[in-house]
Short mmCIF file of C-alpha atoms in Angstrom, two decimals:
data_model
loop_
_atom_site.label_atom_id
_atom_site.label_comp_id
_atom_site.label_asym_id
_atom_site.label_seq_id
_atom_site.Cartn_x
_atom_site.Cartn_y
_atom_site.Cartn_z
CA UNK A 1 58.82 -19.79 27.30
CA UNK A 2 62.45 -18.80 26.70
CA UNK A 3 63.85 -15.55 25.83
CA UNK A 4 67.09 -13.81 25.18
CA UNK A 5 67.45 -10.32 26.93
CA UNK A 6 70.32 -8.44 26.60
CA UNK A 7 72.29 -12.36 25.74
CA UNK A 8 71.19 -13.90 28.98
CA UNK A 9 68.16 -16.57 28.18
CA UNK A 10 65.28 -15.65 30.85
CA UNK A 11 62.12 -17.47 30.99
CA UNK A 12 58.84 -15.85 30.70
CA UNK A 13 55.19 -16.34 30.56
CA UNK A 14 53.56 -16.64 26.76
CA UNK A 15 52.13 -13.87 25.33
CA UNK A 16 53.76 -11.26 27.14
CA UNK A 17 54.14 -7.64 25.61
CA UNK A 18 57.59 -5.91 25.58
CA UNK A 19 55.68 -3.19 27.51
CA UNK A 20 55.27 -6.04 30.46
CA UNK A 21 58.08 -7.40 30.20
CA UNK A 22 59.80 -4.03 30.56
CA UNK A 23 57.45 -3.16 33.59
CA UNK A 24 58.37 -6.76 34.90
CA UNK A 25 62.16 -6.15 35.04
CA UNK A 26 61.88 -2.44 36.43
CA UNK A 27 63.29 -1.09 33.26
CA UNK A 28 63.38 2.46 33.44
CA UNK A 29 62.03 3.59 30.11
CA UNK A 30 63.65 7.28 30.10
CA UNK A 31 66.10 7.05 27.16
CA UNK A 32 65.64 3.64 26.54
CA UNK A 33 65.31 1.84 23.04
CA UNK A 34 64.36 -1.81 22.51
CA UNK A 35 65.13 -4.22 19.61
CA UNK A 36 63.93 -8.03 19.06
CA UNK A 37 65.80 -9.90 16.57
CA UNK A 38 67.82 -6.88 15.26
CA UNK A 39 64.53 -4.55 14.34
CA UNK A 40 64.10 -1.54 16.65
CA UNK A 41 60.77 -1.35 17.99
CA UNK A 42 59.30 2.19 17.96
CA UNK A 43 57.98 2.86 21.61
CA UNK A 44 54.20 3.73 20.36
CA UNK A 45 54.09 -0.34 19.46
CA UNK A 46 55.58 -1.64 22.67
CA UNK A 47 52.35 -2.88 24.23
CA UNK A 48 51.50 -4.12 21.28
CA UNK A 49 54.10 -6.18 20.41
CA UNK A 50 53.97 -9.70 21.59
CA UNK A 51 56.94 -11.73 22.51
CA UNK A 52 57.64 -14.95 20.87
CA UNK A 53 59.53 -17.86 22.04
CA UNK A 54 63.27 -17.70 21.18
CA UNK A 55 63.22 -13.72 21.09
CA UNK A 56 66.23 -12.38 20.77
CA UNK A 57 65.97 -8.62 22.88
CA UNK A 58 68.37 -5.80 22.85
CA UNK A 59 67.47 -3.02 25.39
CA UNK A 60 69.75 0.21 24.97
CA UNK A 61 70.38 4.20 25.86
CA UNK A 62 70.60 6.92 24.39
CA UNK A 63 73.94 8.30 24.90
CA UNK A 64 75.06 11.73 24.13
CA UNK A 65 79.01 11.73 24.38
CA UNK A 66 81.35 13.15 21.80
CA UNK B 1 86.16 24.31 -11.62
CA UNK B 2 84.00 21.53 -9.62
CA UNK B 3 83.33 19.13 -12.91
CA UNK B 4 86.84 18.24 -12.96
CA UNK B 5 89.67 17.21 -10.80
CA UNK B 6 92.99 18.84 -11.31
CA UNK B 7 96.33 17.01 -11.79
CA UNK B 8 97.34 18.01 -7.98
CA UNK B 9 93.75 16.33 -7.19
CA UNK B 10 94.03 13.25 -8.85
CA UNK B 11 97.52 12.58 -7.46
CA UNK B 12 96.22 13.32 -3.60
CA UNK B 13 93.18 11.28 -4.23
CA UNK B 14 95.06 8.17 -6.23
CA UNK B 15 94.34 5.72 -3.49
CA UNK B 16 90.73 6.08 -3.03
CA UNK B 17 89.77 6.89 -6.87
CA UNK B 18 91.71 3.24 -7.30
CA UNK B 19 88.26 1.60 -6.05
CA UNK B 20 85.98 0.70 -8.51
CA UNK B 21 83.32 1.53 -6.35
CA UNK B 22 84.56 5.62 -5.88
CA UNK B 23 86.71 6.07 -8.80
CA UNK B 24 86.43 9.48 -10.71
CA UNK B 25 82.87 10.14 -10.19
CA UNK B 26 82.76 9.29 -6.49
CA UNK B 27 85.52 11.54 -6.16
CA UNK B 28 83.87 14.37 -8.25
CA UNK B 29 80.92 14.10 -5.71
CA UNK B 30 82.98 14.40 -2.63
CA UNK B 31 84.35 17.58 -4.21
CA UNK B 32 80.83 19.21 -4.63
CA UNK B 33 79.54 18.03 -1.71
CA UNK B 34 79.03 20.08 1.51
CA UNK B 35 79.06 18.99 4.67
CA UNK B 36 77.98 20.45 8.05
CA UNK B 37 79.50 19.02 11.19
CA UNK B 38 78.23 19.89 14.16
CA UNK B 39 80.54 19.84 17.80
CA UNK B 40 84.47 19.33 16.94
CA UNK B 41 85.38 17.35 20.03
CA UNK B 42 86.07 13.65 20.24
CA UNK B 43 84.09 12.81 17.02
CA UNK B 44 84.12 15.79 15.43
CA UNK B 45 88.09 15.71 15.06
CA UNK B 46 88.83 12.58 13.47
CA UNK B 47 85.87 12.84 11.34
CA UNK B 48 86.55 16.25 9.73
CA UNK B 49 89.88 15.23 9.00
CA UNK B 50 89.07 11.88 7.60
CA UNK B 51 86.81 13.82 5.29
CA UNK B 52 88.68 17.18 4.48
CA UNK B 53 91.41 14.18 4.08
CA UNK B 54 88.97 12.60 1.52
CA UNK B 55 88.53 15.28 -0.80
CA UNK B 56 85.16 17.20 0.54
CA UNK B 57 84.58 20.06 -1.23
CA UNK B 58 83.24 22.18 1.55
CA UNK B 59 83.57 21.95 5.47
CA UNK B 60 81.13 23.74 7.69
CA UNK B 61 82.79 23.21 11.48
CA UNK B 62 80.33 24.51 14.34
CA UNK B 63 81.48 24.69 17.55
CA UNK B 64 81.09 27.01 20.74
CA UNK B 65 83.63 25.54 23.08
CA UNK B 66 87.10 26.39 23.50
CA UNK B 67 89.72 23.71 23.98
CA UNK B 68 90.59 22.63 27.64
CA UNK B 69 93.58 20.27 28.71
CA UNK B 70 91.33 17.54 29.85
CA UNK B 71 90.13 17.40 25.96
CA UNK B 72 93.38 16.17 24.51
CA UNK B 73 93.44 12.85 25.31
CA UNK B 74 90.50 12.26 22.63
CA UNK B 75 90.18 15.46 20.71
CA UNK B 76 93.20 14.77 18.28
CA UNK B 77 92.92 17.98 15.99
CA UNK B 78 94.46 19.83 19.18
CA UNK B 79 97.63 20.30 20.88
CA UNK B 80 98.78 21.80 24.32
CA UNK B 81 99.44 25.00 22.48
CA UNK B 82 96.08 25.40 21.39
CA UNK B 83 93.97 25.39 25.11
CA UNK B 84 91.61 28.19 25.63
CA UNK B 85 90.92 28.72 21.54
CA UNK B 86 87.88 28.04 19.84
CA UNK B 87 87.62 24.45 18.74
CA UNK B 88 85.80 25.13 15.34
CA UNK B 89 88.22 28.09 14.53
CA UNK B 90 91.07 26.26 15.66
CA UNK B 91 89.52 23.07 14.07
CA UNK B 92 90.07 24.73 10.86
CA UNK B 93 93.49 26.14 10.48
CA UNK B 94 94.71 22.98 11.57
CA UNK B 95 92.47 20.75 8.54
CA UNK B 96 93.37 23.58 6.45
CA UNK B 97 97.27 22.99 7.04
CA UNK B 98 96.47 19.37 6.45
CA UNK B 99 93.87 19.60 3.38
CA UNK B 100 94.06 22.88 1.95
CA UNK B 101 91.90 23.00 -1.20
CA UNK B 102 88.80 22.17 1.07
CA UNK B 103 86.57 25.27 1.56
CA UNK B 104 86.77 25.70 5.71
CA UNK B 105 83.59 27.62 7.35
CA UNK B 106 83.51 28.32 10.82
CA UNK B 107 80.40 28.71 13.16
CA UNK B 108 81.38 29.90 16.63
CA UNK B 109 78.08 31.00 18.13
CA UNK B 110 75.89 27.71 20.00
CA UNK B 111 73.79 26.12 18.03
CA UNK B 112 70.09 26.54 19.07
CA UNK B 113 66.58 26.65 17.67
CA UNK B 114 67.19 30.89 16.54
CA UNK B 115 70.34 29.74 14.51
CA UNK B 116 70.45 25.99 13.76
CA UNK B 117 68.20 26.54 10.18
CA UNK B 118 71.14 29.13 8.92
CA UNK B 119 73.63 26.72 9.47
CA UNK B 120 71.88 24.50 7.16
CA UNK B 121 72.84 26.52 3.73
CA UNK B 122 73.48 24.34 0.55
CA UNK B 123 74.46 21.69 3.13
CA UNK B 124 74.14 17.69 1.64
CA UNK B 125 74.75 16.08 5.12
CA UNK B 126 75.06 16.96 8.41
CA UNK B 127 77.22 15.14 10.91
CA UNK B 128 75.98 14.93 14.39
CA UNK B 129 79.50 15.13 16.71
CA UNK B 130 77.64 16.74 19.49
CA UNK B 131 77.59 16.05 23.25
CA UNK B 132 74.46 16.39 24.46
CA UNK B 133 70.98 15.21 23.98
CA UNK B 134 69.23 18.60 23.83
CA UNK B 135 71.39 19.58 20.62
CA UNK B 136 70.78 16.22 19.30
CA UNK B 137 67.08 16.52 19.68
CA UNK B 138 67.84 19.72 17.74
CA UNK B 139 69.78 18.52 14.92
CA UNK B 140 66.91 15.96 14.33
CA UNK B 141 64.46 18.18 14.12
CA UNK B 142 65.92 20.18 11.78
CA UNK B 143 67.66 17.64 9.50
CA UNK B 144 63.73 16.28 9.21
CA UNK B 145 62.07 19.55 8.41
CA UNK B 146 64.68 19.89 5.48
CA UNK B 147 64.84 15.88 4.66
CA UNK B 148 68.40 16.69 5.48
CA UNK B 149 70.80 13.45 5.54
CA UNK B 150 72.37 12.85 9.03
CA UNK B 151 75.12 10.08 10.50
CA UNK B 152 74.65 10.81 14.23
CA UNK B 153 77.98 9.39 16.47
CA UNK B 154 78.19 8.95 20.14
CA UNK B 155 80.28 7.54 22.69
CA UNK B 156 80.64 7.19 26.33
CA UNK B 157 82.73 4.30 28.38
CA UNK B 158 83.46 2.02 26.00
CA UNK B 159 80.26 2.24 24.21
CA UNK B 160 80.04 3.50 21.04
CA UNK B 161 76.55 4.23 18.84
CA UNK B 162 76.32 5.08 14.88
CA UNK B 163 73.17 5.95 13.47
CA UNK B 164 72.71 6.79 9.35
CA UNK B 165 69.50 8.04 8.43
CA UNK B 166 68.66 9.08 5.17
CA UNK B 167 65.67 11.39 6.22
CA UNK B 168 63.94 10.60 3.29
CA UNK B 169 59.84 10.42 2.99
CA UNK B 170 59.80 7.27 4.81
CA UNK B 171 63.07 7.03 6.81
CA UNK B 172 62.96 7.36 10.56
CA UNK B 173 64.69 10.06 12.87
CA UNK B 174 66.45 10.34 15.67
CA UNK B 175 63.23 10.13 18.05
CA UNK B 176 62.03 7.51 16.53
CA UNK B 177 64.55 5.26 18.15
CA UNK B 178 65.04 7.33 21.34
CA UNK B 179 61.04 8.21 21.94
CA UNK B 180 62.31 10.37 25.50
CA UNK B 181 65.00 12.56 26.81
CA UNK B 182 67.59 10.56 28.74
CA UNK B 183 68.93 12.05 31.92
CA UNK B 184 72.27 13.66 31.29
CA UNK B 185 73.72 9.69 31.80
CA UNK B 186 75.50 10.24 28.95
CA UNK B 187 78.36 13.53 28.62
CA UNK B 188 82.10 12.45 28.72
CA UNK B 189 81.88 15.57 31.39
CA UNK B 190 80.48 13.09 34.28
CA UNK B 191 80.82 9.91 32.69
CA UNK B 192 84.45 9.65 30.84
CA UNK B 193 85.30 7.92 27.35
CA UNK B 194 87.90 6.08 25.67
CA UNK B 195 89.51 8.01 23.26
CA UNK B 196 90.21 5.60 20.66
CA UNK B 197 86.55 4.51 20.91
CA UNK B 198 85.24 8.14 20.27
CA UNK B 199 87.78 8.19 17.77
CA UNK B 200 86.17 4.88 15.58
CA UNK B 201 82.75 6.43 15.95
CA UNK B 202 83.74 9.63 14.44
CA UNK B 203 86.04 7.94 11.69
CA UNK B 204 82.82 5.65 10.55
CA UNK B 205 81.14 8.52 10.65
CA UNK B 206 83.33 10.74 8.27
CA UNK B 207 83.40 6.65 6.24
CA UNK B 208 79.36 6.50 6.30
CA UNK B 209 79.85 10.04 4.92
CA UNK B 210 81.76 9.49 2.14
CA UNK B 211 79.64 6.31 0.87
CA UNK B 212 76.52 8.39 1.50
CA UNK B 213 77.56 11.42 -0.68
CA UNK B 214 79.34 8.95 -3.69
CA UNK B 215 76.65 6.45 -3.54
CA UNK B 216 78.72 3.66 -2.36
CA UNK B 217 75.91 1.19 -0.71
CA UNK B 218 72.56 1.36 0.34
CA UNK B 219 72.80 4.42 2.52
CA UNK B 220 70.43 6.16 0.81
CA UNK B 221 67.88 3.78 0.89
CA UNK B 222 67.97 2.30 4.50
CA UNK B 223 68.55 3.81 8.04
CA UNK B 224 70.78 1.84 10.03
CA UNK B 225 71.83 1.77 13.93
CA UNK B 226 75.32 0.06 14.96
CA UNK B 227 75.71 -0.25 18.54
CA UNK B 228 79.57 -1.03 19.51
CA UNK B 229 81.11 -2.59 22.98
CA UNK B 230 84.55 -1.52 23.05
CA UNK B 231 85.39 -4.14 26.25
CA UNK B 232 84.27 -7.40 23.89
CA UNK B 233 84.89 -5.12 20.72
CA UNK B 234 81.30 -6.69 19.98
CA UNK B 235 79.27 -4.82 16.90
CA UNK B 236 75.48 -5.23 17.03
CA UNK B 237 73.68 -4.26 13.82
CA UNK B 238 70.14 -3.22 13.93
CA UNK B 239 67.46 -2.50 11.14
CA UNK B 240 65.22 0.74 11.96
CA UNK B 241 61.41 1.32 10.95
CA UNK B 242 59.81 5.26 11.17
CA UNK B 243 57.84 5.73 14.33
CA UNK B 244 53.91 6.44 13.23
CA UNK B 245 53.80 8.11 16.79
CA UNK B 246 57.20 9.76 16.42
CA UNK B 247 56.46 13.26 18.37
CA UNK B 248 59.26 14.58 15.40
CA UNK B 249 58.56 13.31 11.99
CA UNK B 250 55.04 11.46 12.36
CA UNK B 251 53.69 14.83 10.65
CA UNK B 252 56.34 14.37 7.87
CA UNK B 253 54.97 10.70 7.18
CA UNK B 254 51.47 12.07 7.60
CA UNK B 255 51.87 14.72 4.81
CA UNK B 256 53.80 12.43 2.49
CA UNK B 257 51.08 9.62 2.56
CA UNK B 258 48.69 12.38 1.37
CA UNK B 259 50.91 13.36 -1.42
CA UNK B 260 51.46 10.43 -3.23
#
């Protein structure tokens, strides 16, 4: 199925977590914060949040700078 | 004297009282509010001064560092003159030549975990302008223990990141969003920044301010991340939910399901 990550459309099995999909891609997860559709998803629900076709997901840092 | 608004006031503050939506009591609210901003650099300058600008009644500035040369480009409270002097201090007699009926406090010392709860005296909302993540992680923690309001601003490149959270019984933190410590990817010390960039955060963070404290919007009610690219001057809005897990306010959540 077809996904959005980061604006480029990717194509992935069904019924992937975002956890896998992170792990998938290499994503380092230090600092990192993950939306689908516009809704942060808290870390502690990655693996158990299931990816649906059409997705929209926004991966992101932390930054610090002021 | 804080119920009303003197003649001098309501002439300075014409422009903003004009909107329905502030008008006299919005403006009576900015006066008794107090505000604690934390780190006077980049976005600590233009947000203090959009705010002392605004008619805040009281300005706590904290701020260790002393101004260097390579901090002018973004740090627009400063001048030439003013390198090697304490931001905060310096931070102040400059608002205070621009916005003088604001109350100006000055913290010089760093903030850590022995001083960051004195800081927090009669404060409404606290203004993260900081530049690093272990101050941050601070700020959190402390703006949760006391259910303290906080509009968190950061930039670095031309990325920019706004975060409002009400801190309320069921509002997420900081960590909730940001569950780990990044690597120091992220000081303008290694990295650079844009100064006009780290000049919008901290502006719509003194503007988130001033809604928050005169109840202009939802603020109160709903925690809110904007993420901005300053190359394809791209906004992204996204909605937040509290952590259960949250190593920082999952306790809070905890206790305040028991309570009701």
């Amino acid at each position: 199925m077809r996904i959005k990550l980061n604006n480029q459309t990717v194509q992935i099995d069904p019924r992937l977590t975002l956890q896998i999909l992170l792990r998938e891609y290499h994503v380092p997860e230090t600092g990192l914060a993950a939306a689908i559709n516009n809704r942060v998803i808290p870390h502690s629900s990655w693996s158990s949040t299931v990816l649906s076709e059409h997705d929209e997901i926004t991966l992101f840092q932390a930054i610090a700078g002021g | 004297m804080n119920s009303i608004l003197s003649q001098q006031e309501q002439l300075r503050y014409a422009r903003q009282m004009l909107l329905p939506e502030l008008g006299k009591m919005g403006q009576l609210r900015l006066k008794q509010a107090h505000v604690l901003i934390i780190g006077m650099g980049g976005l600590g300058c233009p947000a203090a001064m959009y705010l002392a600008a605004a008619g805040i009644g009281s300005l706590v500035l904290a701020d260790f560092d002393s101004i260097e040369r390579s901090n002018l480009h973004r740090q627009i409270l400063y001048q030439d003159q003013h390198i090697g002097r304490n931001k905060a201090q310096q931070g102040a007699i400059n608002l205070r030549a621009m916005a003088p009926d604001v109350c100006y406090q000055v913290v010089t010392e760093k903030v850590t975990e022995n001083n960051i709860f004195s800081l927090f005296s009669d404060v409404d909302l606290v203004l993260d302008c900081t530049d690093n993540i272990v101050t941050r992680l601070l700020i959190n923690q402390a703006c949760v223990a006391l259910q303290c309001p906080l509009i968190s601003g950061a930039a670095i490149g031309f990325e920019g990141q706004l975060l409002t959270l009400p801190m309320g019984a069921d509002s997420p933190c900081y960590q909730c969003i940001y569950h780990s410590t990044p690597d120091e990817r992220s000081s303008c010390l290694q990295n650079g920044v844009m100064g006009p960039l780290v000049g919008m955060i901290g502006s719509m963070q003194a503007l988130q301010g001033i809604k928050y404290i005169s109840q202009i919007g939802t603020l109160h009610q709903e925690a809110k991340l904007h993420l901005f690219n300053a190359i394809d001057m791209q906004w992204q809005n996204l909605a937040l939910v509290a952590d259960p897990n949250c190593p920082t306010c999952s306790t809070k959540h905890t206790r305040s399901k028991h309570a009701h």
